[in-house]
Amino acid sequence: MKNNSEIISDFSANHPAGWNVEQFRANWFAFLESIVRENSTLIPPRRVQYQVEQAAAFREIVAGWDSMDGFRRLDAWKRLLMIADESSREVLPVCVQCGECCRRGSPTLHREDLELLRSGKIPWGKIMTLRSGEPARSPFDGRPFLLPEERIKIREKEGSRECTFFDSEAGQCAIYDDRPLQCRAQACWDPMPARDLAEQQPFLKRADIFEGVGVLLDMIAEHENRCGFASLADAFEALSRNGGENVDEILRHLSYEDHFRRFVSEKFQVPGTDLELLFGRSFTDMVPLFGYRVTEEPDGTRCLVPDETGD
Ligand code: SF4
């Protein structure tokens, strides 16, 4: 059983009355997050944090925290949680550039954004294609869905959903003045402008980008015809139905698609980064979507193995 001094020390560590200002800061965001979660709002907690921390009341509390006695700290803490609760329900209708939208995913481009690409403000290597049928996430509520038609997107940083243009150290967009339409419409306090945009403004397509370049449009059509995303999804569905009998068929799909990309890259001098714009992600890169990964034996033979990493 704990003695009195241990009980007092536990109480101090877990209770605002016993925190110094560093402990206060270390605990504050966790409490704020749980308030936002309880209020079931889609507003990112960091956005609410930004708003509360700009308020005079917050600054006053932090500045005086260490000199308050336990009762006053408790009182100040309660006041702060009430402000956080109010702020999570009534976010000020203004973008404070907290960067949360940029951490949650990169934008999909509209036809009107084409000029940003043509002028070089957004380099070609920074965009990619998601093809019809591929899984994607709703920018409004983060829910997964299957794309009914292709989309052109700004790339995300590897292993995260953060936009490639987001400078996480500075917490800023590197192309803020020239950011795409979706970024301009996105407002975490009101999903309507972005929804209206998605419904009213045509999305950018590869056909718009490569208009007039017949040979590339033919290659894209041929690739869709022979290596459509649905053909890979069907092969994996068959794999789960028949207990692994068609592994070779899937590996043939992967090899053929790799070969197609290499051929186009070499023949038309297309850099590797631009291939994801021309043909979307490679079949090999998409294998993890189906719960598998590709390994290579020392003699170069490729194998398909269940991905147990859970990534
Ligand atoms: S382009 Fe800029 S504003 Fe848009 S998501 Fe990327 S970093 Fe954020």
PDB file of C-alpha atoms and ligand atoms in Angstrom:
ATOM      1  CA  MET A   1       0.000   0.000   0.000  1.00  0.00           C
ATOM      2  CA  LYS A   2       1.263   3.530  -0.798  1.00  0.00           C
ATOM      3  CA  ASN A   3       2.347   5.747   2.053  1.00  0.00           C
ATOM      4  CA  ASN A   4       1.108   9.318   2.481  1.00  0.00           C
ATOM      5  CA  SER A   5       4.052  10.991   0.773  1.00  0.00           C
ATOM      6  CA  GLU A   6       3.681   8.645  -2.238  1.00  0.00           C
ATOM      7  CA  ILE A   7      -0.042   9.411  -2.401  1.00  0.00           C
ATOM      8  CA  ILE A   8       0.685  13.153  -2.255  1.00  0.00           C
ATOM      9  CA  SER A   9       3.364  12.823  -4.938  1.00  0.00           C
ATOM     10  CA  ASP A  10       0.952  10.847  -7.242  1.00  0.00           C
ATOM     11  CA  PHE A  11      -1.719  13.446  -6.634  1.00  0.00           C
ATOM     12  CA  SER A  12       0.713  16.257  -7.484  1.00  0.00           C
ATOM     13  CA  ALA A  13       1.817  14.550 -10.691  1.00  0.00           C
ATOM     14  CA  ASN A  14      -1.747  13.944 -11.883  1.00  0.00           C
ATOM     15  CA  HIS A  15      -3.466  17.038 -10.640  1.00  0.00           C
ATOM     16  CA  PRO A  16      -3.203  20.549 -12.096  1.00  0.00           C
ATOM     17  CA  ALA A  17      -2.777  21.983  -8.596  1.00  0.00           C
ATOM     18  CA  GLY A  18       0.562  20.192  -8.343  1.00  0.00           C
ATOM     19  CA  TRP A  19       1.919  20.913 -11.838  1.00  0.00           C
ATOM     20  CA  ASN A  20       4.632  23.401 -12.578  1.00  0.00           C
ATOM     21  CA  VAL A  21       4.319  25.322 -15.852  1.00  0.00           C
ATOM     22  CA  GLU A  22       6.217  22.659 -17.877  1.00  0.00           C
ATOM     23  CA  GLN A  23       3.892  19.924 -16.594  1.00  0.00           C
ATOM     24  CA  PHE A  24       0.970  22.196 -17.332  1.00  0.00           C
ATOM     25  CA  ARG A  25       2.164  22.571 -20.949  1.00  0.00           C
ATOM     26  CA  ALA A  26       2.858  18.821 -21.243  1.00  0.00           C
ATOM     27  CA  ASN A  27      -0.707  17.959 -20.146  1.00  0.00           C
ATOM     28  CA  TRP A  28      -2.639  20.758 -21.745  1.00  0.00           C
ATOM     29  CA  PHE A  29      -2.846  19.451 -25.320  1.00  0.00           C
ATOM     30  CA  ALA A  30      -3.957  15.948 -24.217  1.00  0.00           C
ATOM     31  CA  PHE A  31      -6.888  17.458 -22.304  1.00  0.00           C
ATOM     32  CA  LEU A  32      -7.762  19.712 -25.214  1.00  0.00           C
ATOM     33  CA  GLU A  33      -7.740  16.746 -27.613  1.00  0.00           C
ATOM     34  CA  SER A  34     -10.156  14.809 -25.435  1.00  0.00           C
ATOM     35  CA  ILE A  35     -12.508  17.816 -25.240  1.00  0.00           C
ATOM     36  CA  VAL A  36     -12.528  18.131 -29.040  1.00  0.00           C
ATOM     37  CA  ARG A  37     -13.128  14.376 -29.360  1.00  0.00           C
ATOM     38  CA  GLU A  38     -16.004  14.465 -26.876  1.00  0.00           C
ATOM     39  CA  ASN A  39     -17.617  17.314 -28.773  1.00  0.00           C
ATOM     40  CA  SER A  40     -17.374  15.115 -31.904  1.00  0.00           C
ATOM     41  CA  THR A  41     -16.252  18.027 -33.989  1.00  0.00           C
ATOM     42  CA  LEU A  42     -14.222  17.678 -37.177  1.00  0.00           C
ATOM     43  CA  ILE A  43     -12.158  20.724 -36.232  1.00  0.00           C
ATOM     44  CA  PRO A  44      -8.522  19.634 -35.776  1.00  0.00           C
ATOM     45  CA  PRO A  45      -7.477  19.890 -32.085  1.00  0.00           C
ATOM     46  CA  ARG A  46      -4.361  21.851 -33.082  1.00  0.00           C
ATOM     47  CA  ARG A  47      -6.569  24.488 -34.657  1.00  0.00           C
ATOM     48  CA  VAL A  48      -8.508  24.863 -31.404  1.00  0.00           C
ATOM     49  CA  GLN A  49      -5.217  24.911 -29.476  1.00  0.00           C
ATOM     50  CA  TYR A  50      -3.932  27.707 -31.697  1.00  0.00           C
ATOM     51  CA  GLN A  51      -7.072  29.749 -31.103  1.00  0.00           C
ATOM     52  CA  VAL A  52      -7.086  29.249 -27.319  1.00  0.00           C
ATOM     53  CA  GLU A  53      -3.374  29.997 -27.006  1.00  0.00           C
ATOM     54  CA  GLN A  54      -3.829  33.327 -28.795  1.00  0.00           C
ATOM     55  CA  ALA A  55      -6.427  34.380 -26.201  1.00  0.00           C
ATOM     56  CA  ALA A  56      -5.346  36.867 -23.528  1.00  0.00           C
ATOM     57  CA  ALA A  57      -6.767  34.574 -20.806  1.00  0.00           C
ATOM     58  CA  PHE A  58      -4.433  31.732 -21.788  1.00  0.00           C
ATOM     59  CA  ARG A  59      -1.334  33.956 -21.834  1.00  0.00           C
ATOM     60  CA  GLU A  60      -2.265  35.395 -18.458  1.00  0.00           C
ATOM     61  CA  ILE A  61      -2.698  31.932 -16.948  1.00  0.00           C
ATOM     62  CA  VAL A  62       0.616  30.651 -18.317  1.00  0.00           C
ATOM     63  CA  ALA A  63       2.508  33.761 -17.207  1.00  0.00           C
ATOM     64  CA  GLY A  64       1.183  33.524 -13.649  1.00  0.00           C
ATOM     65  CA  TRP A  65       0.994  29.724 -13.295  1.00  0.00           C
ATOM     66  CA  ASP A  66       4.135  29.125 -11.274  1.00  0.00           C
ATOM     67  CA  SER A  67       3.273  31.859  -8.775  1.00  0.00           C
ATOM     68  CA  MET A  68      -0.296  30.572  -8.140  1.00  0.00           C
ATOM     69  CA  ASP A  69      -1.178  28.403  -5.184  1.00  0.00           C
ATOM     70  CA  GLY A  70      -2.967  25.083  -5.746  1.00  0.00           C
ATOM     71  CA  PHE A  71      -6.475  26.522  -5.451  1.00  0.00           C
ATOM     72  CA  ARG A  72      -5.829  29.288  -7.962  1.00  0.00           C
ATOM     73  CA  ARG A  73      -4.234  26.836 -10.388  1.00  0.00           C
ATOM     74  CA  LEU A  74      -7.257  24.614 -10.160  1.00  0.00           C
ATOM     75  CA  ASP A  75      -9.517  27.545 -10.793  1.00  0.00           C
ATOM     76  CA  ALA A  76      -7.409  28.713 -13.749  1.00  0.00           C
ATOM     77  CA  TRP A  77      -7.323  25.176 -15.169  1.00  0.00           C
ATOM     78  CA  LYS A  78     -11.126  24.898 -15.048  1.00  0.00           C
ATOM     79  CA  ARG A  79     -11.411  28.275 -16.740  1.00  0.00           C
ATOM     80  CA  LEU A  80      -9.073  27.112 -19.472  1.00  0.00           C
ATOM     81  CA  LEU A  81     -11.010  23.911 -20.104  1.00  0.00           C
ATOM     82  CA  MET A  82     -14.213  25.953 -20.420  1.00  0.00           C
ATOM     83  CA  ILE A  83     -12.535  28.237 -22.969  1.00  0.00           C
ATOM     84  CA  ALA A  84     -11.289  25.142 -24.856  1.00  0.00           C
ATOM     85  CA  ASP A  85     -14.793  23.670 -24.821  1.00  0.00           C
ATOM     86  CA  GLU A  86     -16.299  26.891 -26.187  1.00  0.00           C
ATOM     87  CA  SER A  87     -13.557  27.289 -28.786  1.00  0.00           C
ATOM     88  CA  SER A  88     -14.006  23.750 -30.081  1.00  0.00           C
ATOM     89  CA  ARG A  89     -17.701  24.501 -30.689  1.00  0.00           C
ATOM     90  CA  GLU A  90     -17.185  27.982 -32.099  1.00  0.00           C
ATOM     91  CA  VAL A  91     -14.005  28.194 -34.084  1.00  0.00           C
ATOM     92  CA  LEU A  92     -13.279  31.702 -35.390  1.00  0.00           C
ATOM     93  CA  PRO A  93     -14.023  31.744 -39.134  1.00  0.00           C
ATOM     94  CA  VAL A  94     -10.517  32.619 -40.187  1.00  0.00           C
ATOM     95  CA  CYS A  95      -7.534  30.586 -41.373  1.00  0.00           C
ATOM     96  CA  VAL A  96      -4.754  30.884 -38.805  1.00  0.00           C
ATOM     97  CA  GLN A  97      -2.356  28.786 -40.941  1.00  0.00           C
ATOM     98  CA  CYS A  98      -2.054  26.179 -38.198  1.00  0.00           C
ATOM     99  CA  GLY A  99      -1.143  23.676 -40.946  1.00  0.00           C
ATOM    100  CA  GLU A 100      -3.540  20.928 -39.840  1.00  0.00           C
ATOM    101  CA  CYS A 101      -5.239  20.676 -43.267  1.00  0.00           C
ATOM    102  CA  CYS A 102      -1.784  20.265 -44.808  1.00  0.00           C
ATOM    103  CA  ARG A 103      -0.874  17.499 -42.329  1.00  0.00           C
ATOM    104  CA  ARG A 104      -4.092  15.608 -43.046  1.00  0.00           C
ATOM    105  CA  GLY A 105      -3.561  15.216 -46.773  1.00  0.00           C
ATOM    106  CA  SER A 106      -2.536  16.955 -49.965  1.00  0.00           C
ATOM    107  CA  PRO A 107      -5.024  18.684 -52.270  1.00  0.00           C
ATOM    108  CA  THR A 108      -6.662  17.305 -55.378  1.00  0.00           C
ATOM    109  CA  LEU A 109      -6.226  19.611 -58.363  1.00  0.00           C
ATOM    110  CA  HIS A 110      -8.925  21.251 -60.447  1.00  0.00           C
ATOM    111  CA  ARG A 111      -8.744  22.282 -64.076  1.00  0.00           C
ATOM    112  CA  GLU A 112      -8.243  25.859 -62.974  1.00  0.00           C
ATOM    113  CA  ASP A 113      -4.990  24.815 -61.281  1.00  0.00           C
ATOM    114  CA  LEU A 114      -3.455  23.868 -64.629  1.00  0.00           C
ATOM    115  CA  GLU A 115      -1.906  27.332 -64.944  1.00  0.00           C
ATOM    116  CA  LEU A 116       0.071  26.750 -61.719  1.00  0.00           C
ATOM    117  CA  LEU A 117       1.603  23.704 -63.402  1.00  0.00           C
ATOM    118  CA  ARG A 118       2.235  25.358 -66.753  1.00  0.00           C
ATOM    119  CA  SER A 119       3.911  28.347 -65.103  1.00  0.00           C
ATOM    120  CA  GLY A 120       6.158  26.049 -63.043  1.00  0.00           C
ATOM    121  CA  LYS A 121       4.798  27.319 -59.725  1.00  0.00           C
ATOM    122  CA  ILE A 122       3.942  23.701 -58.991  1.00  0.00           C
ATOM    123  CA  PRO A 123       6.634  21.486 -60.574  1.00  0.00           C
ATOM    124  CA  TRP A 124       5.441  18.445 -62.575  1.00  0.00           C
ATOM    125  CA  GLY A 125       7.371  16.077 -60.343  1.00  0.00           C
ATOM    126  CA  LYS A 126       5.296  17.163 -57.340  1.00  0.00           C
ATOM    127  CA  ILE A 127       2.016  15.773 -58.670  1.00  0.00           C
ATOM    128  CA  MET A 128       0.712  12.284 -59.310  1.00  0.00           C
ATOM    129  CA  THR A 129      -2.346  10.492 -60.604  1.00  0.00           C
ATOM    130  CA  LEU A 130      -4.756   8.384 -58.593  1.00  0.00           C
ATOM    131  CA  ARG A 131      -6.617   6.165 -61.002  1.00  0.00           C
ATOM    132  CA  SER A 132     -10.275   5.269 -61.179  1.00  0.00           C
ATOM    133  CA  GLY A 133     -11.175   2.572 -58.629  1.00  0.00           C
ATOM    134  CA  GLU A 134      -8.249   3.311 -56.282  1.00  0.00           C
ATOM    135  CA  PRO A 135      -8.946   3.812 -52.600  1.00  0.00           C
ATOM    136  CA  ALA A 136      -8.746   7.415 -51.382  1.00  0.00           C
ATOM    137  CA  ARG A 137      -9.790   9.401 -48.309  1.00  0.00           C
ATOM    138  CA  SER A 138     -12.450  12.051 -48.185  1.00  0.00           C
ATOM    139  CA  PRO A 139     -10.906  15.483 -47.546  1.00  0.00           C
ATOM    140  CA  PHE A 140     -14.057  16.337 -45.582  1.00  0.00           C
ATOM    141  CA  ASP A 141     -14.241  13.608 -42.968  1.00  0.00           C
ATOM    142  CA  GLY A 142     -11.231  11.398 -43.683  1.00  0.00           C
ATOM    143  CA  ARG A 143     -13.421   8.398 -44.599  1.00  0.00           C
ATOM    144  CA  PRO A 144     -12.029   5.941 -47.175  1.00  0.00           C
ATOM    145  CA  PHE A 145     -13.850   5.525 -50.497  1.00  0.00           C
ATOM    146  CA  LEU A 146     -13.119   4.227 -54.004  1.00  0.00           C
ATOM    147  CA  LEU A 147     -12.470   6.892 -56.599  1.00  0.00           C
ATOM    148  CA  PRO A 148     -15.184   6.952 -59.249  1.00  0.00           C
ATOM    149  CA  GLU A 149     -12.755   8.605 -61.694  1.00  0.00           C
ATOM    150  CA  GLU A 150      -9.132   9.646 -61.806  1.00  0.00           C
ATOM    151  CA  ARG A 151      -7.745  12.546 -59.791  1.00  0.00           C
ATOM    152  CA  ILE A 152      -4.512  14.494 -59.990  1.00  0.00           C
ATOM    153  CA  LYS A 153      -3.044  15.198 -56.583  1.00  0.00           C
ATOM    154  CA  ILE A 154      -0.109  16.987 -55.047  1.00  0.00           C
ATOM    155  CA  ARG A 155       2.183  14.303 -53.653  1.00  0.00           C
ATOM    156  CA  GLU A 156       2.297  13.457 -49.974  1.00  0.00           C
ATOM    157  CA  LYS A 157       5.487  12.884 -48.009  1.00  0.00           C
ATOM    158  CA  GLU A 158       6.554   9.268 -47.865  1.00  0.00           C
ATOM    159  CA  GLY A 159       5.037   7.353 -44.965  1.00  0.00           C
ATOM    160  CA  SER A 160       2.640  10.159 -44.029  1.00  0.00           C
ATOM    161  CA  ARG A 161      -0.337  12.050 -45.370  1.00  0.00           C
ATOM    162  CA  GLU A 162       1.404  15.414 -45.067  1.00  0.00           C
ATOM    163  CA  CYS A 163       1.462  17.530 -48.229  1.00  0.00           C
ATOM    164  CA  THR A 164       4.862  17.685 -49.889  1.00  0.00           C
ATOM    165  CA  PHE A 165       4.738  21.494 -49.827  1.00  0.00           C
ATOM    166  CA  PHE A 166       4.192  21.699 -46.094  1.00  0.00           C
ATOM    167  CA  ASP A 167       7.304  22.820 -44.254  1.00  0.00           C
ATOM    168  CA  SER A 168       6.722  21.045 -40.950  1.00  0.00           C
ATOM    169  CA  GLU A 169       9.497  22.875 -39.126  1.00  0.00           C
ATOM    170  CA  ALA A 170       8.257  26.336 -40.025  1.00  0.00           C
ATOM    171  CA  GLY A 171       4.626  25.114 -39.961  1.00  0.00           C
ATOM    172  CA  GLN A 172       4.024  26.833 -43.311  1.00  0.00           C
ATOM    173  CA  CYS A 173       3.051  26.134 -46.895  1.00  0.00           C
ATOM    174  CA  ALA A 174       5.999  26.625 -49.233  1.00  0.00           C
ATOM    175  CA  ILE A 175       3.706  27.796 -52.049  1.00  0.00           C
ATOM    176  CA  TYR A 176       1.092  29.626 -49.985  1.00  0.00           C
ATOM    177  CA  ASP A 177       0.577  32.488 -52.473  1.00  0.00           C
ATOM    178  CA  ASP A 178       0.249  29.984 -55.309  1.00  0.00           C
ATOM    179  CA  ARG A 179      -1.588  27.197 -53.503  1.00  0.00           C
ATOM    180  CA  PRO A 180      -4.227  25.233 -55.431  1.00  0.00           C
ATOM    181  CA  LEU A 181      -7.928  25.979 -55.479  1.00  0.00           C
ATOM    182  CA  GLN A 182      -8.846  23.292 -52.946  1.00  0.00           C
ATOM    183  CA  CYS A 183      -6.442  24.747 -50.374  1.00  0.00           C
ATOM    184  CA  ARG A 184      -7.991  28.176 -50.860  1.00  0.00           C
ATOM    185  CA  ALA A 185     -11.510  26.812 -50.382  1.00  0.00           C
ATOM    186  CA  GLN A 186     -10.704  24.556 -47.427  1.00  0.00           C
ATOM    187  CA  ALA A 187     -11.953  25.961 -44.128  1.00  0.00           C
ATOM    188  CA  CYS A 188     -11.833  23.720 -41.054  1.00  0.00           C
ATOM    189  CA  TRP A 189     -14.736  25.606 -39.453  1.00  0.00           C
ATOM    190  CA  ASP A 190     -17.016  25.212 -42.479  1.00  0.00           C
ATOM    191  CA  PRO A 191     -16.829  22.300 -44.947  1.00  0.00           C
ATOM    192  CA  MET A 192     -19.300  23.903 -47.405  1.00  0.00           C
ATOM    193  CA  PRO A 193     -16.913  25.990 -49.589  1.00  0.00           C
ATOM    194  CA  ALA A 194     -14.721  22.928 -50.274  1.00  0.00           C
ATOM    195  CA  ARG A 195     -17.782  20.744 -50.916  1.00  0.00           C
ATOM    196  CA  ASP A 196     -19.197  23.324 -53.323  1.00  0.00           C
ATOM    197  CA  LEU A 197     -15.873  23.497 -55.089  1.00  0.00           C
ATOM    198  CA  ALA A 198     -15.741  19.694 -55.463  1.00  0.00           C
ATOM    199  CA  GLU A 199     -19.247  19.693 -56.922  1.00  0.00           C
ATOM    200  CA  GLN A 200     -18.996  22.724 -59.166  1.00  0.00           C
ATOM    201  CA  GLN A 201     -15.449  22.934 -60.478  1.00  0.00           C
ATOM    202  CA  PRO A 202     -14.159  20.252 -62.863  1.00  0.00           C
ATOM    203  CA  PHE A 203     -11.286  18.157 -61.576  1.00  0.00           C
ATOM    204  CA  LEU A 204      -8.029  18.184 -63.489  1.00  0.00           C
ATOM    205  CA  LYS A 205      -7.427  15.093 -65.652  1.00  0.00           C
ATOM    206  CA  ARG A 206      -4.431  13.705 -67.483  1.00  0.00           C
ATOM    207  CA  ALA A 207      -6.286  14.474 -70.717  1.00  0.00           C
ATOM    208  CA  ASP A 208      -6.175  18.212 -69.799  1.00  0.00           C
ATOM    209  CA  ILE A 209      -2.483  18.117 -68.934  1.00  0.00           C
ATOM    210  CA  PHE A 210      -1.372  16.235 -72.041  1.00  0.00           C
ATOM    211  CA  GLU A 211      -3.886  17.769 -74.432  1.00  0.00           C
ATOM    212  CA  GLY A 212      -2.416  17.746 -77.932  1.00  0.00           C
ATOM    213  CA  VAL A 213       0.342  15.246 -77.060  1.00  0.00           C
ATOM    214  CA  GLY A 214      -1.264  12.339 -78.887  1.00  0.00           C
ATOM    215  CA  VAL A 215       1.516   9.853 -78.316  1.00  0.00           C
ATOM    216  CA  LEU A 216       1.339  10.211 -74.526  1.00  0.00           C
ATOM    217  CA  LEU A 217      -2.455  10.126 -74.494  1.00  0.00           C
ATOM    218  CA  ASP A 218      -2.272   6.889 -76.522  1.00  0.00           C
ATOM    219  CA  MET A 219       0.193   5.444 -73.996  1.00  0.00           C
ATOM    220  CA  ILE A 220      -2.080   6.380 -71.103  1.00  0.00           C
ATOM    221  CA  ALA A 221      -5.069   4.775 -72.833  1.00  0.00           C
ATOM    222  CA  GLU A 222      -3.067   1.630 -73.592  1.00  0.00           C
ATOM    223  CA  HIS A 223      -1.866   1.422 -70.001  1.00  0.00           C
ATOM    224  CA  GLU A 224      -5.442   1.811 -68.699  1.00  0.00           C
ATOM    225  CA  ASN A 225      -6.582  -0.853 -71.121  1.00  0.00           C
ATOM    226  CA  ARG A 226      -3.947  -3.405 -70.153  1.00  0.00           C
ATOM    227  CA  CYS A 227      -3.138  -2.402 -66.571  1.00  0.00           C
ATOM    228  CA  GLY A 228      -6.301  -0.815 -65.177  1.00  0.00           C
ATOM    229  CA  PHE A 229      -6.479  -0.747 -61.379  1.00  0.00           C
ATOM    230  CA  ALA A 230      -9.575  -2.993 -61.543  1.00  0.00           C
ATOM    231  CA  SER A 231      -7.511  -5.815 -63.106  1.00  0.00           C
ATOM    232  CA  LEU A 232      -5.168  -5.822 -60.087  1.00  0.00           C
ATOM    233  CA  ALA A 233      -8.052  -5.600 -57.603  1.00  0.00           C
ATOM    234  CA  ASP A 234      -9.825  -8.521 -59.368  1.00  0.00           C
ATOM    235  CA  ALA A 235      -6.671 -10.646 -59.264  1.00  0.00           C
ATOM    236  CA  PHE A 236      -6.298 -10.081 -55.508  1.00  0.00           C
ATOM    237  CA  GLU A 237      -9.962 -10.822 -54.945  1.00  0.00           C
ATOM    238  CA  ALA A 238      -9.502 -14.125 -56.766  1.00  0.00           C
ATOM    239  CA  LEU A 239      -6.445 -14.782 -54.598  1.00  0.00           C
ATOM    240  CA  SER A 240      -8.472 -14.503 -51.413  1.00  0.00           C
ATOM    241  CA  ARG A 241     -11.247 -16.709 -52.921  1.00  0.00           C
ATOM    242  CA  ASN A 242      -9.087 -19.531 -54.208  1.00  0.00           C
ATOM    243  CA  GLY A 243      -6.541 -19.742 -51.410  1.00  0.00           C
ATOM    244  CA  GLY A 244      -3.515 -18.486 -53.325  1.00  0.00           C
ATOM    245  CA  GLU A 245      -3.741 -20.419 -56.604  1.00  0.00           C
ATOM    246  CA  ASN A 246      -3.231 -17.391 -58.818  1.00  0.00           C
ATOM    247  CA  VAL A 247      -0.100 -15.928 -57.205  1.00  0.00           C
ATOM    248  CA  ASP A 248       1.768 -16.372 -60.495  1.00  0.00           C
ATOM    249  CA  GLU A 249      -0.925 -14.492 -62.362  1.00  0.00           C
ATOM    250  CA  ILE A 250      -0.502 -11.526 -60.000  1.00  0.00           C
ATOM    251  CA  LEU A 251       3.274 -11.594 -60.344  1.00  0.00           C
ATOM    252  CA  ARG A 252       2.838 -11.604 -64.136  1.00  0.00           C
ATOM    253  CA  HIS A 253       0.603  -8.521 -63.827  1.00  0.00           C
ATOM    254  CA  LEU A 254       3.278  -6.759 -61.783  1.00  0.00           C
ATOM    255  CA  SER A 255       6.065  -7.650 -64.215  1.00  0.00           C
ATOM    256  CA  TYR A 256       4.075  -6.582 -67.231  1.00  0.00           C
ATOM    257  CA  GLU A 257       3.213  -3.242 -65.662  1.00  0.00           C
ATOM    258  CA  ASP A 258       6.832  -2.621 -64.595  1.00  0.00           C
ATOM    259  CA  HIS A 259       7.932  -3.455 -68.112  1.00  0.00           C
ATOM    260  CA  PHE A 260       5.384  -1.044 -69.598  1.00  0.00           C
ATOM    261  CA  ARG A 261       6.691   1.813 -67.429  1.00  0.00           C
ATOM    262  CA  ARG A 262      10.321   1.072 -68.190  1.00  0.00           C
ATOM    263  CA  PHE A 263       9.607   0.938 -71.893  1.00  0.00           C
ATOM    264  CA  VAL A 264       7.837   4.340 -71.919  1.00  0.00           C
ATOM    265  CA  SER A 265      10.447   5.903 -69.638  1.00  0.00           C
ATOM    266  CA  GLU A 266      13.307   4.819 -71.914  1.00  0.00           C
ATOM    267  CA  LYS A 267      11.640   5.408 -75.259  1.00  0.00           C
ATOM    268  CA  PHE A 268      10.249   8.874 -74.417  1.00  0.00           C
ATOM    269  CA  GLN A 269      12.904   9.918 -71.872  1.00  0.00           C
ATOM    270  CA  VAL A 270      10.303  10.333 -69.129  1.00  0.00           C
ATOM    271  CA  PRO A 271      11.908  10.757 -65.668  1.00  0.00           C
ATOM    272  CA  GLY A 272      10.845   8.231 -63.022  1.00  0.00           C
ATOM    273  CA  THR A 273       9.001  10.850 -60.925  1.00  0.00           C
ATOM    274  CA  ASP A 274       6.806  11.825 -63.876  1.00  0.00           C
ATOM    275  CA  LEU A 275       5.731   8.204 -64.424  1.00  0.00           C
ATOM    276  CA  GLU A 276       3.359   8.492 -61.457  1.00  0.00           C
ATOM    277  CA  LEU A 277       1.650  11.347 -63.238  1.00  0.00           C
ATOM    278  CA  LEU A 278       1.445   9.464 -66.529  1.00  0.00           C
ATOM    279  CA  PHE A 279       0.354   6.084 -65.172  1.00  0.00           C
ATOM    280  CA  GLY A 280      -0.396   6.527 -61.464  1.00  0.00           C
ATOM    281  CA  ARG A 281       1.332   4.450 -58.812  1.00  0.00           C
ATOM    282  CA  SER A 282       2.920   1.234 -60.047  1.00  0.00           C
ATOM    283  CA  PHE A 283       1.187  -2.091 -59.394  1.00  0.00           C
ATOM    284  CA  THR A 284       4.196  -3.101 -57.300  1.00  0.00           C
ATOM    285  CA  ASP A 285       3.792  -0.047 -55.070  1.00  0.00           C
ATOM    286  CA  MET A 286       0.082  -0.781 -54.688  1.00  0.00           C
ATOM    287  CA  VAL A 287       0.461  -4.397 -53.530  1.00  0.00           C
ATOM    288  CA  PRO A 288       0.410  -3.343 -49.813  1.00  0.00           C
ATOM    289  CA  LEU A 289      -3.124  -2.008 -50.352  1.00  0.00           C
ATOM    290  CA  PHE A 290      -4.171  -5.647 -50.588  1.00  0.00           C
ATOM    291  CA  GLY A 291      -2.282  -6.782 -47.501  1.00  0.00           C
ATOM    292  CA  TYR A 292       0.740  -8.243 -49.337  1.00  0.00           C
ATOM    293  CA  ARG A 293       4.264  -7.200 -50.190  1.00  0.00           C
ATOM    294  CA  VAL A 294       6.722  -8.201 -52.871  1.00  0.00           C
ATOM    295  CA  THR A 295      10.072  -9.710 -51.892  1.00  0.00           C
ATOM    296  CA  GLU A 296      12.982 -10.595 -54.127  1.00  0.00           C
ATOM    297  CA  GLU A 297      15.140 -13.747 -53.930  1.00  0.00           C
ATOM    298  CA  PRO A 298      18.923 -13.491 -54.523  1.00  0.00           C
ATOM    299  CA  ASP A 299      18.411 -14.820 -58.086  1.00  0.00           C
ATOM    300  CA  GLY A 300      15.931 -11.997 -58.826  1.00  0.00           C
ATOM    301  CA  THR A 301      12.772 -14.125 -58.520  1.00  0.00           C
ATOM    302  CA  ARG A 302       9.935 -12.124 -57.058  1.00  0.00           C
ATOM    303  CA  CYS A 303       7.560 -13.535 -54.432  1.00  0.00           C
ATOM    304  CA  LEU A 304       4.284 -12.331 -53.024  1.00  0.00           C
ATOM    305  CA  VAL A 305       4.048 -12.635 -49.237  1.00  0.00           C
ATOM    306  CA  PRO A 306       1.377 -11.552 -46.748  1.00  0.00           C
ATOM    307  CA  ASP A 307       2.315  -8.206 -45.236  1.00  0.00           C
ATOM    308  CA  GLU A 308       2.329  -8.748 -41.515  1.00  0.00           C
ATOM    309  CA  THR A 309       3.761  -5.364 -40.628  1.00  0.00           C
ATOM    310  CA  GLY A 310       0.201  -3.990 -40.500  1.00  0.00           C
ATOM    311  CA  ASP A 311       1.306  -0.776 -42.325  1.00  0.00           C
TER     312      ASP A 311
HETATM  313  S1  SF4 B   1      -0.348  23.165 -51.067  1.00  0.00           S
HETATM  314 FE1  SF4 B   1       0.183  24.380 -49.255  1.00  0.00          FE
HETATM  315  S2  SF4 B   1      -1.798  24.958 -48.348  1.00  0.00           S
HETATM  316 FE2  SF4 B   1      -2.178  23.270 -49.758  1.00  0.00          FE
HETATM  317  S3  SF4 B   1      -2.084  21.397 -48.466  1.00  0.00           S
HETATM  318 FE3  SF4 B   1      -0.041  21.735 -49.380  1.00  0.00          FE
HETATM  319  S4  SF4 B   1       1.097  22.869 -47.820  1.00  0.00           S
HETATM  320 FE4  SF4 B   1      -1.090  23.070 -47.331  1.00  0.00          FE
END
